[in-house]
mmCIF file of C-alpha atoms in Angstrom:
data_model
loop_
_atom_site.group_PDB
_atom_site.id
_atom_site.type_symbol
_atom_site.label_atom_id
_atom_site.label_comp_id
_atom_site.label_asym_id
_atom_site.label_seq_id
_atom_site.Cartn_x
_atom_site.Cartn_y
_atom_site.Cartn_z
ATOM 1 C CA UNK A 1 4.564 -12.073 25.555
ATOM 2 C CA UNK A 2 7.922 -12.336 25.556
ATOM 3 C CA UNK A 3 8.366 -15.668 24.816
ATOM 4 C CA UNK A 4 6.185 -15.481 22.007
ATOM 5 C CA UNK A 5 8.621 -12.645 20.297
ATOM 6 C CA UNK A 6 11.187 -14.893 21.115
ATOM 7 C CA UNK A 7 10.100 -17.757 18.801
ATOM 8 C CA UNK A 8 9.175 -15.869 16.509
ATOM 9 C CA UNK A 9 11.499 -12.533 16.258
ATOM 10 C CA UNK A 10 11.717 -13.011 12.587
ATOM 11 C CA UNK A 11 8.054 -11.822 12.464
ATOM 12 C CA UNK A 12 8.483 -9.159 14.538
ATOM 13 C CA UNK A 13 12.053 -7.628 13.273
ATOM 14 C CA UNK A 14 9.340 -7.212 9.738
ATOM 15 C CA UNK A 15 6.899 -5.312 11.452
ATOM 16 C CA UNK A 16 9.302 -3.017 12.689
ATOM 17 C CA UNK A 17 8.997 -0.915 9.696
ATOM 18 C CA UNK A 18 5.565 -0.553 9.807
ATOM 19 C CA UNK A 19 5.409 0.634 12.974
ATOM 20 C CA UNK A 20 7.973 2.631 12.462
ATOM 21 C CA UNK A 21 6.332 4.382 9.673
ATOM 22 C CA UNK A 22 2.820 5.200 11.487
ATOM 23 C CA UNK A 23 5.522 6.367 14.739
ATOM 24 C CA UNK A 24 7.174 8.632 12.593
ATOM 25 C CA UNK A 25 4.292 10.105 9.859
ATOM 26 C CA UNK A 26 0.836 9.095 11.553
ATOM 27 C CA UNK A 27 0.919 9.311 15.116
ATOM 28 C CA UNK A 28 4.759 11.635 16.148
ATOM 29 C CA UNK A 29 2.732 15.113 13.905
ATOM 30 C CA UNK A 30 -0.438 14.490 15.839
ATOM 31 C CA UNK A 31 1.232 16.266 18.264
ATOM 32 C CA UNK A 32 1.036 19.597 15.876
ATOM 33 C CA UNK A 33 -3.234 19.360 16.197
ATOM 34 C CA UNK A 34 -2.551 21.033 20.080
ATOM 35 C CA UNK A 35 -2.046 24.472 17.576
ATOM 36 C CA UNK A 36 -5.702 23.982 16.660
ATOM 37 C CA UNK A 37 -6.309 25.464 21.010
ATOM 38 C CA UNK A 38 -3.280 28.126 20.302
ATOM 39 C CA UNK A 39 -2.544 31.596 18.590
ATOM 40 C CA UNK A 40 0.206 30.128 16.777
ATOM 41 C CA UNK A 41 3.588 32.045 15.355
ATOM 42 C CA UNK A 42 5.844 30.180 14.108
ATOM 43 C CA UNK A 43 7.817 32.436 16.149
ATOM 44 C CA UNK A 44 7.425 31.858 18.915
ATOM 45 C CA UNK A 45 6.496 27.587 18.111
ATOM 46 C CA UNK A 46 3.747 25.590 19.736
ATOM 47 C CA UNK A 47 5.393 25.701 22.576
ATOM 48 C CA UNK A 48 5.452 29.032 23.101
ATOM 49 C CA UNK A 49 2.199 30.342 21.290
ATOM 50 C CA UNK A 50 -0.094 32.027 23.410
ATOM 51 C CA UNK A 51 -3.196 29.233 24.775
ATOM 52 C CA UNK A 52 -6.632 30.092 22.620
ATOM 53 C CA UNK A 53 -8.786 27.801 24.304
ATOM 54 C CA UNK A 54 -12.102 26.720 21.675
ATOM 55 C CA UNK A 55 -12.196 30.361 20.061
ATOM 56 C CA UNK A 56 -10.928 28.513 16.609
ATOM 57 C CA UNK A 57 -13.423 27.012 16.813
ATOM 58 C CA UNK A 58 -15.873 28.893 17.690
ATOM 59 C CA UNK A 59 -14.741 31.532 14.692
ATOM 60 C CA UNK A 60 -15.162 28.690 12.775
ATOM 61 C CA UNK A 61 -18.794 27.041 14.230
ATOM 62 C CA UNK A 62 -20.152 30.758 13.448
ATOM 63 C CA UNK A 63 -18.919 31.173 10.494
ATOM 64 C CA UNK A 64 -20.362 32.089 6.712
ATOM 65 C CA UNK A 65 -18.546 29.688 5.091
ATOM 66 C CA UNK A 66 -19.412 26.625 7.997
ATOM 67 C CA UNK A 67 -22.249 25.066 7.015
ATOM 68 C CA UNK A 68 -22.029 26.308 2.920
ATOM 69 C CA UNK A 69 -18.717 23.542 2.844
ATOM 70 C CA UNK A 70 -20.034 21.228 5.658
ATOM 71 C CA UNK A 71 -23.785 20.815 3.417
ATOM 72 C CA UNK A 72 -20.711 20.469 0.472
ATOM 73 C CA UNK A 73 -18.468 17.684 2.592
ATOM 74 C CA UNK A 74 -21.683 16.624 3.204
ATOM 75 C CA UNK A 75 -23.091 15.624 -0.049
ATOM 76 C CA UNK A 76 -20.240 14.603 -1.824
ATOM 77 C CA UNK A 77 -19.492 12.483 -0.011
ATOM 78 C CA UNK A 78 -22.736 10.746 -0.286
ATOM 79 C CA UNK A 79 -22.947 10.758 -3.601
ATOM 80 C CA UNK A 80 -19.578 8.912 -3.313
ATOM 81 C CA UNK A 81 -20.707 6.362 -1.284
ATOM 82 C CA UNK A 82 -24.430 5.319 -2.562
ATOM 83 C CA UNK A 83 -23.517 5.881 -6.899
ATOM 84 C CA UNK A 84 -19.063 4.592 -6.001
ATOM 85 C CA UNK A 85 -19.310 2.268 -3.401
ATOM 86 C CA UNK A 86 -21.899 -0.666 -5.005
ATOM 87 C CA UNK A 87 -20.360 0.000 -8.244
ATOM 88 C CA UNK A 88 -17.204 -2.361 -8.070
ATOM 89 C CA UNK A 89 -19.221 -5.041 -6.406
ATOM 90 C CA UNK A 90 -21.943 -4.499 -9.143
ATOM 91 C CA UNK A 91 -19.265 -5.773 -11.337
ATOM 92 C CA UNK A 92 -17.351 -7.406 -9.865
ATOM 93 C CA UNK A 93 -20.924 -10.413 -9.588
ATOM 94 C CA UNK A 94 -21.068 -9.633 -13.166
ATOM 95 C CA UNK A 95 -17.257 -9.888 -13.773
ATOM 96 C CA UNK A 96 -17.969 -13.489 -11.861
ATOM 97 C CA UNK A 97 -20.426 -14.418 -14.606
ATOM 98 C CA UNK A 98 -19.142 -14.121 -16.902
ATOM 99 C CA UNK A 99 -17.179 -18.086 -18.227
ATOM 100 C CA UNK A 100 -14.408 -16.580 -21.538
ATOM 101 C CA UNK A 101 -12.193 -15.398 -19.463
ATOM 102 C CA UNK A 102 -10.569 -13.546 -22.178
ATOM 103 C CA UNK A 103 -13.130 -11.642 -22.472
ATOM 104 C CA UNK A 104 -13.245 -11.536 -18.503
ATOM 105 C CA UNK A 105 -9.345 -10.671 -18.597
ATOM 106 C CA UNK A 106 -9.941 -7.793 -21.190
ATOM 107 C CA UNK A 107 -12.922 -6.080 -18.960
ATOM 108 C CA UNK A 108 -10.835 -5.852 -14.940
ATOM 109 C CA UNK A 109 -7.645 -4.771 -17.465
ATOM 110 C CA UNK A 110 -9.859 -1.875 -19.168
ATOM 111 C CA UNK A 111 -10.981 -1.239 -15.983
ATOM 112 C CA UNK A 112 -7.984 -1.402 -14.070
ATOM 113 C CA UNK A 113 -6.380 0.982 -16.319
ATOM 114 C CA UNK A 114 -7.486 4.666 -14.693
ATOM 115 C CA UNK A 115 -7.405 4.039 -11.322
ATOM 116 C CA UNK A 116 -3.251 3.897 -12.760
ATOM 117 C CA UNK A 117 -3.686 7.293 -14.153
ATOM 118 C CA UNK A 118 -2.331 10.229 -11.619
ATOM 119 C CA UNK A 119 -4.645 12.326 -10.215
ATOM 120 C CA UNK A 120 -3.286 15.997 -12.368
ATOM 121 C CA UNK A 121 -4.000 14.189 -15.952
ATOM 122 C CA UNK A 122 -7.401 12.729 -14.161
ATOM 123 C CA UNK A 123 -7.995 16.123 -14.184
ATOM 124 C CA UNK A 124 -6.654 17.951 -17.045
ATOM 125 C CA UNK A 125 -8.503 15.605 -18.971
ATOM 126 C CA UNK A 126 -11.669 16.083 -17.450
ATOM 127 C CA UNK A 127 -11.479 20.329 -17.950
ATOM 128 C CA UNK A 128 -10.611 19.220 -21.435
ATOM 129 C CA UNK A 129 -14.247 17.247 -21.568
ATOM 130 C CA UNK A 130 -16.522 19.236 -20.269
ATOM 131 C CA UNK A 131 -15.063 22.376 -22.313
ATOM 132 C CA UNK A 132 -17.711 24.566 -23.801
ATOM 133 C CA UNK A 133 -15.993 22.929 -27.705
ATOM 134 C CA UNK A 134 -15.187 19.648 -25.358
ATOM 135 C CA UNK A 135 -15.685 15.697 -26.632
ATOM 136 C CA UNK A 136 -19.041 16.395 -23.850
ATOM 137 C CA UNK A 137 -20.674 19.559 -24.780
ATOM 138 C CA UNK A 138 -19.877 17.504 -28.677
ATOM 139 C CA UNK A 139 -22.060 14.944 -27.314
ATOM 140 C CA UNK A 140 -24.539 17.095 -25.872
ATOM 141 C CA UNK A 141 -24.749 19.731 -29.197
ATOM 142 C CA UNK A 142 -25.442 16.328 -31.453
ATOM 143 C CA UNK A 143 -28.583 15.515 -29.641
ATOM 144 C CA UNK A 144 -29.538 19.376 -30.206
ATOM 145 C CA UNK A 145 -28.763 21.298 -26.487
ATOM 146 C CA UNK A 146 -26.883 24.474 -25.807
ATOM 147 C CA UNK A 147 -22.803 23.976 -25.502
ATOM 148 C CA UNK A 148 -21.281 25.333 -21.929
ATOM 149 C CA UNK A 149 -18.642 24.716 -19.933
ATOM 150 C CA UNK A 150 -19.462 22.771 -17.726
ATOM 151 C CA UNK A 151 -16.760 23.914 -14.354
ATOM 152 C CA UNK A 152 -18.384 27.043 -14.022
ATOM 153 C CA UNK A 153 -21.542 26.237 -13.603
ATOM 154 C CA UNK A 154 -22.668 25.458 -10.144
ATOM 155 C CA UNK A 155 -24.758 22.281 -10.537
ATOM 156 C CA UNK A 156 -22.994 20.514 -12.331
ATOM 157 C CA UNK A 157 -19.795 19.542 -9.954
ATOM 158 C CA UNK A 158 -20.363 16.822 -7.915
ATOM 159 C CA UNK A 159 -22.360 15.001 -10.566
ATOM 160 C CA UNK A 160 -18.621 15.300 -12.390
ATOM 161 C CA UNK A 161 -16.552 14.794 -9.620
ATOM 162 C CA UNK A 162 -19.007 11.517 -8.587
ATOM 163 C CA UNK A 163 -18.839 9.883 -11.712
ATOM 164 C CA UNK A 164 -15.171 10.673 -13.444
ATOM 165 C CA UNK A 165 -14.376 8.820 -9.112
ATOM 166 C CA UNK A 166 -16.706 5.976 -10.360
ATOM 167 C CA UNK A 167 -14.958 5.818 -13.944
ATOM 168 C CA UNK A 168 -11.556 5.887 -12.252
ATOM 169 C CA UNK A 169 -11.730 3.448 -9.369
ATOM 170 C CA UNK A 170 -14.496 0.897 -10.450
ATOM 171 C CA UNK A 171 -12.040 -1.213 -11.280
ATOM 172 C CA UNK A 172 -9.511 -1.221 -8.874
ATOM 173 C CA UNK A 173 -11.787 -1.361 -6.419
ATOM 174 C CA UNK A 174 -13.079 -4.551 -7.949
ATOM 175 C CA UNK A 175 -10.544 -6.636 -7.056
ATOM 176 C CA UNK A 176 -10.664 -7.218 -3.381
ATOM 177 C CA UNK A 177 -14.100 -8.677 -3.943
ATOM 178 C CA UNK A 178 -12.659 -10.972 -6.916
ATOM 179 C CA UNK A 179 -10.777 -12.733 -4.815
ATOM 180 C CA UNK A 180 -14.010 -13.078 -2.044
ATOM 181 C CA UNK A 181 -16.383 -14.336 -5.346
ATOM 182 C CA UNK A 182 -13.258 -16.563 -4.996
ATOM 183 C CA UNK A 183 -12.961 -17.889 -1.577
ATOM 184 C CA UNK A 184 -17.434 -19.421 -1.916
ATOM 185 C CA UNK A 185 -17.167 -23.727 -1.913
ATOM 186 C CA UNK A 186 -17.906 -24.599 -4.826
ATOM 187 C CA UNK A 187 -20.348 -27.044 -3.537
ATOM 188 C CA UNK A 188 -22.405 -24.247 -2.133
ATOM 189 C CA UNK A 189 -23.632 -23.811 -6.064
ATOM 190 C CA UNK A 190 -23.961 -26.637 -6.383
ATOM 191 C CA UNK A 191 -26.278 -27.953 -3.431
ATOM 192 C CA UNK A 192 -28.816 -24.903 -4.537
ATOM 193 C CA UNK A 193 -28.595 -25.611 -7.938
ATOM 194 C CA UNK A 194 -29.412 -29.346 -6.892
ATOM 195 C CA UNK A 195 -32.820 -27.074 -4.926
ATOM 196 C CA UNK A 196 -33.194 -25.779 -8.444
ATOM 197 C CA UNK A 197 -32.264 -22.204 -8.031
ATOM 198 C CA UNK A 198 -31.528 -20.204 -11.027
ATOM 199 C CA UNK A 199 -29.052 -17.473 -11.752
ATOM 200 C CA UNK A 200 -30.380 -15.581 -10.516
ATOM 201 C CA UNK A 201 -31.504 -17.134 -6.767
ATOM 202 C CA UNK A 202 -27.928 -18.629 -6.967
ATOM 203 C CA UNK A 203 -26.471 -15.124 -6.428
ATOM 204 C CA UNK A 204 -28.591 -13.812 -3.669
ATOM 205 C CA UNK A 205 -28.732 -16.517 -1.807
ATOM 206 C CA UNK A 206 -24.460 -17.261 -2.264
ATOM 207 C CA UNK A 207 -22.414 -14.870 -3.941
ATOM 208 C CA UNK A 208 -23.713 -11.965 -2.481
ATOM 209 C CA UNK A 209 -23.935 -14.050 1.634
ATOM 210 C CA UNK A 210 -20.863 -15.431 0.350
ATOM 211 C CA UNK A 211 -18.926 -11.783 0.074
ATOM 212 C CA UNK A 212 -21.507 -9.774 2.995
ATOM 213 C CA UNK A 213 -18.318 -9.628 5.415
ATOM 214 C CA UNK A 214 -15.938 -7.954 2.908
ATOM 215 C CA UNK A 215 -18.661 -5.442 2.047
ATOM 216 C CA UNK A 216 -19.336 -5.515 5.581
ATOM 217 C CA UNK A 217 -16.096 -4.703 6.467
ATOM 218 C CA UNK A 218 -15.316 -1.734 3.572
ATOM 219 C CA UNK A 219 -18.425 0.143 3.807
ATOM 220 C CA UNK A 220 -17.245 0.526 7.630
ATOM 221 C CA UNK A 221 -13.664 2.236 6.010
ATOM 222 C CA UNK A 222 -15.451 3.740 3.957
ATOM 223 C CA UNK A 223 -17.314 5.451 6.641
ATOM 224 C CA UNK A 224 -14.195 6.471 8.166
ATOM 225 C CA UNK A 225 -13.752 8.542 5.134
ATOM 226 C CA UNK A 226 -16.812 9.808 4.869
ATOM 227 C CA UNK A 227 -16.008 13.746 5.896
ATOM 228 C CA UNK A 228 -12.471 13.429 3.796
ATOM 229 C CA UNK A 229 -13.477 14.787 0.684
ATOM 230 C CA UNK A 230 -9.794 13.729 -2.283
ATOM 231 C CA UNK A 231 -8.969 17.796 -1.572
ATOM 232 C CA UNK A 232 -6.534 17.515 -4.849
ATOM 233 C CA UNK A 233 -8.838 16.682 -6.984
ATOM 234 C CA UNK A 234 -11.254 19.302 -5.008
ATOM 235 C CA UNK A 235 -8.921 21.902 -6.014
ATOM 236 C CA UNK A 236 -7.597 20.806 -9.140
ATOM 237 C CA UNK A 237 -10.747 21.123 -10.302
ATOM 238 C CA UNK A 238 -13.030 23.744 -7.726
ATOM 239 C CA UNK A 239 -12.775 27.493 -8.769
ATOM 240 C CA UNK A 240 -14.188 30.811 -7.211
ATOM 241 C CA UNK A 241 -17.172 30.969 -9.285
ATOM 242 C CA UNK A 242 -18.558 27.252 -8.618
ATOM 243 C CA UNK A 243 -17.493 27.916 -4.702
ATOM 244 C CA UNK A 244 -21.136 27.145 -3.928
ATOM 245 C CA UNK A 245 -21.131 23.941 -4.697
ATOM 246 C CA UNK A 246 -17.606 22.766 -4.682
ATOM 247 C CA UNK A 247 -16.467 24.004 -1.880
ATOM 248 C CA UNK A 248 -15.761 21.378 0.494
ATOM 249 C CA UNK A 249 -13.926 21.858 4.524
ATOM 250 C CA UNK A 250 -10.672 19.694 4.088
ATOM 251 C CA UNK A 251 -9.960 23.438 0.255
ATOM 252 C CA UNK A 252 -11.429 25.419 3.028
ATOM 253 C CA UNK A 253 -8.553 24.418 6.166
ATOM 254 C CA UNK A 254 -6.139 24.431 2.127
ATOM 255 C CA UNK A 255 -7.595 28.266 1.674
ATOM 256 C CA UNK A 256 -7.039 28.738 5.591
ATOM 257 C CA UNK A 257 -4.554 27.692 7.057
ATOM 258 C CA UNK A 258 -1.411 27.398 3.356
ATOM 259 C CA UNK A 259 -3.332 30.574 1.356
ATOM 260 C CA UNK A 260 -3.923 33.257 3.908
ATOM 261 C CA UNK A 261 -1.537 31.671 7.173
ATOM 262 C CA UNK A 262 -4.265 30.869 9.348
ATOM 263 C CA UNK A 263 -2.777 27.518 10.403
ATOM 264 C CA UNK A 264 -5.148 27.278 14.671
ATOM 265 C CA UNK A 265 -8.115 28.011 12.317
ATOM 266 C CA UNK A 266 -6.767 25.245 9.732
ATOM 267 C CA UNK A 267 -6.147 22.864 12.635
ATOM 268 C CA UNK A 268 -9.682 23.270 14.416
ATOM 269 C CA UNK A 269 -11.432 22.291 11.137
ATOM 270 C CA UNK A 270 -9.240 19.586 10.009
ATOM 271 C CA UNK A 271 -9.717 18.415 14.012
ATOM 272 C CA UNK A 272 -12.893 18.493 14.143
ATOM 273 C CA UNK A 273 -12.924 16.989 10.281
ATOM 274 C CA UNK A 274 -11.284 14.290 11.929
ATOM 275 C CA UNK A 275 -13.223 13.920 14.901
ATOM 276 C CA UNK A 276 -16.377 12.967 13.434
ATOM 277 C CA UNK A 277 -15.040 11.014 10.837
ATOM 278 C CA UNK A 278 -13.498 9.099 14.302
ATOM 279 C CA UNK A 279 -16.957 9.114 15.606
ATOM 280 C CA UNK A 280 -18.723 7.668 12.184
ATOM 281 C CA UNK A 281 -16.806 4.841 11.670
ATOM 282 C CA UNK A 282 -16.421 3.884 15.409
ATOM 283 C CA UNK A 283 -20.551 4.010 15.458
ATOM 284 C CA UNK A 284 -20.496 2.237 12.332
ATOM 285 C CA UNK A 285 -18.499 -0.510 12.901
ATOM 286 C CA UNK A 286 -20.572 -1.043 16.831
ATOM 287 C CA UNK A 287 -23.491 -0.760 14.261
ATOM 288 C CA UNK A 288 -22.605 -3.538 12.714
ATOM 289 C CA UNK A 289 -21.558 -5.215 15.291
ATOM 290 C CA UNK A 290 -24.802 -5.642 16.715
ATOM 291 C CA UNK A 291 -26.903 -6.014 13.381
ATOM 292 C CA UNK A 292 -24.473 -9.007 11.934
ATOM 293 C CA UNK A 293 -22.017 -10.254 14.204
ATOM 294 C CA UNK A 294 -19.082 -8.168 10.980
ATOM 295 C CA UNK A 295 -16.972 -5.885 12.709
ATOM 296 C CA UNK A 296 -13.280 -5.052 12.414
ATOM 297 C CA UNK A 297 -12.423 -4.958 16.084
#
């Protein structure tokens, strides 16, 4: 190890800022999770605050908001996984079939652009489009439907959240898949053509297997974020009238922790959320390794 460091000292020197960043901003703050097991008081500090054991976890599990926030978090995450995860794969496969370079690059640029728009601006656009006099309601009225303030109707929130996420990130998500597609050996396509395979069969038997390891790795990473639904977007879009379908664990943590100053309780809820995410990523990694020998570690 020491010999390797001496031999590649410049590479290790380049790695130092990354290690420093993750140490300072990811590992050191983990010490603060200890307040989930204490009755934290800013006056007494983390060390001086009295221990509370698992009391805050018990209060959360027995509370009236536990099942509602868990259900909303799981449903929104599942919808995002079902509709949001395959969308960049489908777009990348379609772009891979396009032969006209100008058209292909135009589509890529148009679909990338929403990713660079600020989340605050995107949420502002969503609110403007979904009010009763907005663009979406104009279209509904044109078809003979009734105008509604869609963000005041709880049954529409999940659809708005997931569909707007697909619109914003589909182009950005295709970058990795297009890079993986570029790495497939063209001789495989030539061999498939000689065997009489058309475009559809080439996609099924050459293209998809070629990018399958990339899909599996990104799916495992996605599983690690399953219960970490975008807090900022939820908070910017929701309101008390649609808490029934919009309130998730992370937004509940925000309300309890920062608005009600119950730091220990919100830390306990956040720690529970992180523990579930960790379990999901380890479980999906183990399952992937068993099924197709592709895994993160």
